[in-house]
């Protein structure tokens, strides 16, 4: 049950309005999560700036695969639905979406990034030298590894937001992890 209400357009704080309007225009609707998050212009705009910068990191399929494993580990059903939808838009095949939720990919380079992201979130950043070697050996630079860590943090932020506030779902639901 939602723990906060999404704002109606007339309730959106002035300092959140431009950011929310941009998302709504881009998506074609206003997701409940964003309409709720807009209550705090400070948190909402900080997240939006972080997200905008990270949209330039890696490639879209890898970003979405990382979002799926992070959301799976964090147990965020809202984000799993959102990012499954986005992964479909990124033309990530259904079997790749399932693999990503399990922390894998059939693409060797993407697999290294997704496995590393899983280790970062599960170990709260306490990865070992072998983990670093594996992601570097797959062709990722230290800058790319930093981007993976930043993506894990950014996706975790929305996972935590949605797990705390439980906005009403407005994307098609996805099956639970145990059934994939």
Coordinates of C-alpha atoms in Angstrom, one line a residue:
X1 CA 0.0 0.0 0.0
X2 CA 1.5 3.4 -1.0
X3 CA 3.0 5.3 1.9
X4 CA 2.9 8.7 0.2
X5 CA 0.6 10.0 -2.5
X6 CA 1.9 11.0 -5.9
X7 CA 1.4 14.8 -6.4
X8 CA -1.2 16.1 -8.7
X9 CA 0.2 18.6 -11.3
X10 CA -1.0 21.6 -9.3
X11 CA 0.7 20.3 -6.1
X12 CA 4.2 19.9 -7.6
X13 CA 6.7 22.3 -5.9
X14 CA 7.9 24.9 -8.4
X15 CA 11.5 23.7 -8.0
X16 CA 10.5 20.2 -9.1
X17 CA 8.2 21.2 -11.9
X18 CA 10.6 21.5 -14.8
X19 CA 12.3 18.2 -14.0
X20 CA 9.0 16.4 -13.6
X21 CA 7.6 17.9 -16.8
X22 CA 10.7 16.9 -18.8
X23 CA 10.3 13.3 -17.6
X24 CA 6.6 13.3 -18.2
X25 CA 7.1 14.6 -21.8
X26 CA 9.8 12.1 -22.5
X27 CA 7.8 9.1 -21.2
X28 CA 4.4 10.2 -22.4
X29 CA 2.9 10.1 -18.9
X30 CA 3.9 10.8 -15.3
X31 CA 4.9 7.7 -13.4
X32 CA 3.7 7.5 -9.8
X33 CA 7.2 7.2 -8.5
X34 CA 8.3 10.4 -10.1
X35 CA 5.1 12.3 -9.0
X36 CA 5.8 11.1 -5.4
X37 CA 9.6 11.8 -5.5
X38 CA 9.0 15.4 -6.8
X39 CA 7.7 16.2 -3.2
X40 CA 11.4 16.9 -2.4
X41 CA 12.9 19.2 -5.0
X42 CA 16.4 18.7 -3.4
X43 CA 16.3 14.9 -3.5
X44 CA 14.4 14.7 -6.8
X45 CA 16.6 17.1 -8.7
X46 CA 19.8 15.6 -7.3
X47 CA 18.7 12.2 -8.5
X48 CA 17.6 13.5 -11.9
X49 CA 21.0 15.2 -12.4
X50 CA 22.8 12.0 -11.3
X51 CA 20.6 9.9 -13.7
X52 CA 21.1 12.3 -16.6
X53 CA 24.9 12.1 -16.2
X54 CA 24.9 8.4 -15.9
X55 CA 22.8 8.0 -19.1
X56 CA 26.1 8.7 -20.9
X57 CA 27.8 5.8 -19.1
X58 CA 28.4 2.5 -21.0
X59 CA 25.7 1.5 -23.4
X60 CA 21.9 1.4 -22.8
X61 CA 21.7 -2.5 -22.8
X62 CA 24.4 -2.7 -20.2
X63 CA 22.9 0.1 -18.1
X64 CA 19.5 -1.7 -18.1
X65 CA 21.1 -5.1 -17.3
X66 CA 22.8 -3.5 -14.3
X67 CA 19.5 -1.9 -13.3
X68 CA 17.8 -5.3 -13.3
X69 CA 20.3 -7.1 -11.2
X70 CA 20.5 -4.2 -8.7
X71 CA 16.7 -4.0 -8.5
X72 CA 16.5 -7.8 -8.1
X73 CA 19.0 -7.8 -5.3
X74 CA 17.3 -4.9 -3.6
X75 CA 13.9 -6.5 -4.0
X76 CA 12.3 -3.5 -5.7
X77 CA 9.3 -4.8 -7.7
X78 CA 8.5 -1.3 -9.0
X79 CA 12.0 -0.8 -10.5
X80 CA 12.0 -4.4 -11.9
X81 CA 8.8 -3.5 -13.8
X82 CA 10.2 -0.1 -14.9
X83 CA 13.5 -1.5 -16.1
X84 CA 12.0 -4.6 -17.7
X85 CA 10.0 -2.2 -19.8
X86 CA 13.0 0.0 -20.5
X87 CA 15.1 -3.1 -21.3
X88 CA 12.5 -4.1 -23.9
X89 CA 12.8 -0.6 -25.4
X90 CA 16.5 -1.0 -25.5
X91 CA 15.9 -4.2 -27.5
X92 CA 17.3 -6.5 -24.8
X93 CA 15.8 -9.9 -25.7
X94 CA 13.5 -11.6 -23.1
X95 CA 16.1 -14.3 -22.3
X96 CA 18.7 -11.5 -21.6
X97 CA 16.3 -9.8 -19.3
X98 CA 16.0 -13.0 -17.3
X99 CA 19.7 -13.5 -17.3
X100 CA 20.3 -9.9 -16.1
X101 CA 17.9 -10.5 -13.2
X102 CA 20.1 -13.4 -12.3
X103 CA 23.3 -11.3 -12.6
X104 CA 24.4 -12.6 -16.0
X105 CA 24.4 -11.9 -19.7
X106 CA 25.2 -14.0 -22.8
X107 CA 27.3 -11.1 -24.1
X108 CA 30.8 -11.7 -22.4
X109 CA 31.6 -8.1 -21.9
X110 CA 28.1 -7.2 -20.5
X111 CA 28.3 -10.3 -18.4
X112 CA 31.4 -9.0 -16.6
X113 CA 29.8 -5.7 -15.9
X114 CA 26.6 -7.3 -14.6
X115 CA 28.4 -9.8 -12.5
X116 CA 30.6 -7.0 -11.1
X117 CA 27.5 -4.9 -10.3
X118 CA 25.9 -7.8 -8.5
X119 CA 29.1 -8.2 -6.4
X120 CA 29.2 -4.5 -5.6
X121 CA 25.6 -4.4 -4.4
X122 CA 25.7 -7.7 -2.5
X123 CA 29.0 -7.0 -0.9
X124 CA 28.2 -3.3 -0.3
X125 CA 31.3 -2.4 -2.3
X126 CA 33.7 -4.8 -0.6
X127 CA 34.8 -6.5 -3.8
X128 CA 38.1 -8.3 -4.0
X129 CA 41.1 -8.2 -6.4
X130 CA 39.7 -11.1 -8.5
X131 CA 36.5 -9.2 -9.0
X132 CA 38.4 -6.1 -10.2
X133 CA 40.6 -8.3 -12.5
X134 CA 37.6 -10.0 -14.1
X135 CA 35.9 -6.7 -15.0
X136 CA 39.1 -5.2 -16.2
X137 CA 40.0 -8.3 -18.2
X138 CA 36.6 -8.0 -20.0
X139 CA 37.8 -4.6 -21.4
X140 CA 36.5 -2.1 -18.8
X141 CA 38.7 0.8 -17.8
X142 CA 38.9 2.1 -14.2
X143 CA 36.6 4.9 -15.4
X144 CA 34.1 2.4 -16.6
X145 CA 34.3 0.5 -13.3
X146 CA 33.6 3.8 -11.5
X147 CA 30.5 4.2 -13.8
X148 CA 29.3 0.7 -12.9
X149 CA 29.6 1.6 -9.2
X150 CA 27.8 4.9 -9.7
X151 CA 25.0 3.1 -11.6
X152 CA 24.6 0.6 -8.7
X153 CA 24.3 3.6 -6.3
X154 CA 21.9 5.5 -8.5
X155 CA 19.6 2.4 -9.1
X156 CA 19.8 1.6 -5.4
X157 CA 18.5 5.1 -4.6
X158 CA 15.3 4.6 -6.6
X159 CA 15.0 1.0 -5.3
X160 CA 15.2 2.3 -1.7
X161 CA 12.8 5.1 -2.5
X162 CA 10.3 2.7 -4.0
X163 CA 10.7 0.1 -1.2
X164 CA 10.1 2.8 1.4
X165 CA 7.2 4.7 -0.2
X166 CA 5.7 1.8 -2.2
X167 CA 4.1 3.9 -5.0
X168 CA 1.2 2.3 -6.9
X169 CA 2.6 0.3 -9.8
X170 CA 2.0 1.8 -13.2
X171 CA 4.2 -0.4 -15.4
X172 CA 3.3 -4.0 -16.3
X173 CA 4.3 -6.3 -13.4
X174 CA 7.1 -8.9 -13.8
X175 CA 7.2 -12.4 -12.4
X176 CA 8.8 -12.9 -9.0
X177 CA 12.5 -14.0 -9.1
X178 CA 11.7 -17.6 -8.0
X179 CA 9.7 -18.1 -11.2
X180 CA 12.3 -16.9 -13.7

